[in-house]
Amino acid sequence: MVIHYGVPLQFSVYYSLLEQHTLTEMVEKLIAIINDKEDDIRIYPIQGTTLENWPKPGFSGSDKYLLIN
């Protein structure tokens, strides 16, 4: 599913350059399919991006992913 949003770098690691609405869409889709007991979602902004384009932790009232600044 994530392959539609970015380039795979390793198993379950992807590089993506996304606008806010696309990032939101991807995270919502991932939350819907992960196993809460085994999986987690981690989103790392990389150098060269602006943090104002990234959601704050707790996005959509969910604790199902981790945004690391």
PDB file of C-alpha atoms in Angstrom:
ATOM      1  CA  MET A   1       0.000   0.000   0.000  1.00  0.00           C
ATOM      2  CA  VAL A   2       2.780   2.467   0.890  1.00  0.00           C
ATOM      3  CA  ILE A   3       4.492   1.741  -2.430  1.00  0.00           C
ATOM      4  CA  HIS A   4       1.923   4.092  -3.984  1.00  0.00           C
ATOM      5  CA  TYR A   5       3.227   6.937  -1.818  1.00  0.00           C
ATOM      6  CA  GLY A   6       6.988   6.503  -1.883  1.00  0.00           C
ATOM      7  CA  VAL A   7      10.122   4.610  -2.835  1.00  0.00           C
ATOM      8  CA  PRO A   8      11.000   1.485  -0.834  1.00  0.00           C
ATOM      9  CA  LEU A   9      14.431   1.700   0.814  1.00  0.00           C
ATOM     10  CA  GLN A  10      14.256  -1.435   2.974  1.00  0.00           C
ATOM     11  CA  PHE A  11      11.555  -3.838   4.079  1.00  0.00           C
ATOM     12  CA  SER A  12       8.855  -1.584   5.552  1.00  0.00           C
ATOM     13  CA  VAL A  13      10.964   1.587   5.111  1.00  0.00           C
ATOM     14  CA  TYR A  14       9.935   4.105   2.483  1.00  0.00           C
ATOM     15  CA  TYR A  15      11.071   7.524   1.312  1.00  0.00           C
ATOM     16  CA  SER A  16       8.242   9.877   0.382  1.00  0.00           C
ATOM     17  CA  LEU A  17       7.883  13.530  -0.450  1.00  0.00           C
ATOM     18  CA  LEU A  18       4.245  14.279   0.340  1.00  0.00           C
ATOM     19  CA  GLU A  19       1.984  17.258   0.652  1.00  0.00           C
ATOM     20  CA  GLN A  20      -0.079  17.505   3.841  1.00  0.00           C
ATOM     21  CA  HIS A  21      -3.287  16.069   2.367  1.00  0.00           C
ATOM     22  CA  THR A  22      -1.444  13.096   0.856  1.00  0.00           C
ATOM     23  CA  LEU A  23       0.399  12.414   4.118  1.00  0.00           C
ATOM     24  CA  THR A  24      -2.925  12.509   5.965  1.00  0.00           C
ATOM     25  CA  GLU A  25      -4.476  10.102   3.465  1.00  0.00           C
ATOM     26  CA  MET A  26      -1.557   7.665   3.729  1.00  0.00           C
ATOM     27  CA  VAL A  27      -1.538   7.669   7.541  1.00  0.00           C
ATOM     28  CA  GLU A  28      -5.298   7.097   7.705  1.00  0.00           C
ATOM     29  CA  LYS A  29      -4.999   4.126   5.335  1.00  0.00           C
ATOM     30  CA  LEU A  30      -2.100   2.666   7.318  1.00  0.00           C
ATOM     31  CA  ILE A  31      -3.973   3.017  10.619  1.00  0.00           C
ATOM     32  CA  ALA A  32      -6.858   1.082   9.102  1.00  0.00           C
ATOM     33  CA  ILE A  33      -4.697  -1.919   8.141  1.00  0.00           C
ATOM     34  CA  ILE A  34      -2.039  -2.286  10.848  1.00  0.00           C
ATOM     35  CA  ASN A  35      -2.172  -4.755  13.714  1.00  0.00           C
ATOM     36  CA  ASP A  36      -2.041  -2.582  16.844  1.00  0.00           C
ATOM     37  CA  LYS A  37      -0.333  -5.315  18.854  1.00  0.00           C
ATOM     38  CA  GLU A  38       2.483  -5.962  16.374  1.00  0.00           C
ATOM     39  CA  ASP A  39       2.871  -2.908  14.144  1.00  0.00           C
ATOM     40  CA  ASP A  40       3.574   0.781  14.493  1.00  0.00           C
ATOM     41  CA  ILE A  41       3.936   3.697  12.119  1.00  0.00           C
ATOM     42  CA  ARG A  42       6.901   6.049  12.386  1.00  0.00           C
ATOM     43  CA  ILE A  43       7.223   9.200  10.329  1.00  0.00           C
ATOM     44  CA  TYR A  44      10.550  11.039  10.284  1.00  0.00           C
ATOM     45  CA  PRO A  45      10.838  14.476   8.687  1.00  0.00           C
ATOM     46  CA  ILE A  46      14.176  14.746   6.926  1.00  0.00           C
ATOM     47  CA  GLN A  47      16.500  17.699   6.492  1.00  0.00           C
ATOM     48  CA  GLY A  48      15.280  20.078   3.837  1.00  0.00           C
ATOM     49  CA  THR A  49      11.615  19.784   4.764  1.00  0.00           C
ATOM     50  CA  THR A  50       9.756  22.348   6.794  1.00  0.00           C
ATOM     51  CA  LEU A  51       8.123  21.153   9.990  1.00  0.00           C
ATOM     52  CA  GLU A  52       5.045  23.315   9.452  1.00  0.00           C
ATOM     53  CA  ASN A  53       4.113  20.863   6.678  1.00  0.00           C
ATOM     54  CA  TRP A  54       4.098  17.928   9.125  1.00  0.00           C
ATOM     55  CA  PRO A  55       1.230  17.038  11.446  1.00  0.00           C
ATOM     56  CA  LYS A  56       1.751  17.240  15.169  1.00  0.00           C
ATOM     57  CA  PRO A  57       1.681  14.070  17.297  1.00  0.00           C
ATOM     58  CA  GLY A  58      -1.905  13.059  17.950  1.00  0.00           C
ATOM     59  CA  PHE A  59      -2.999  13.715  14.371  1.00  0.00           C
ATOM     60  CA  SER A  60      -6.664  12.822  13.842  1.00  0.00           C
ATOM     61  CA  GLY A  61      -6.984  12.128  17.569  1.00  0.00           C
ATOM     62  CA  SER A  62      -4.987   8.945  17.091  1.00  0.00           C
ATOM     63  CA  ASP A  63      -2.062   7.449  19.001  1.00  0.00           C
ATOM     64  CA  LYS A  64      -1.474   4.890  16.257  1.00  0.00           C
ATOM     65  CA  TYR A  65       1.623   6.524  14.790  1.00  0.00           C
ATOM     66  CA  LEU A  66       4.721   8.312  16.008  1.00  0.00           C
ATOM     67  CA  LEU A  67       6.067  11.501  14.465  1.00  0.00           C
ATOM     68  CA  ILE A  68       9.671  12.022  15.530  1.00  0.00           C
ATOM     69  CA  ASN A  69      11.019  15.570  15.260  1.00  0.00           C
TER      70      ASN A  69
END
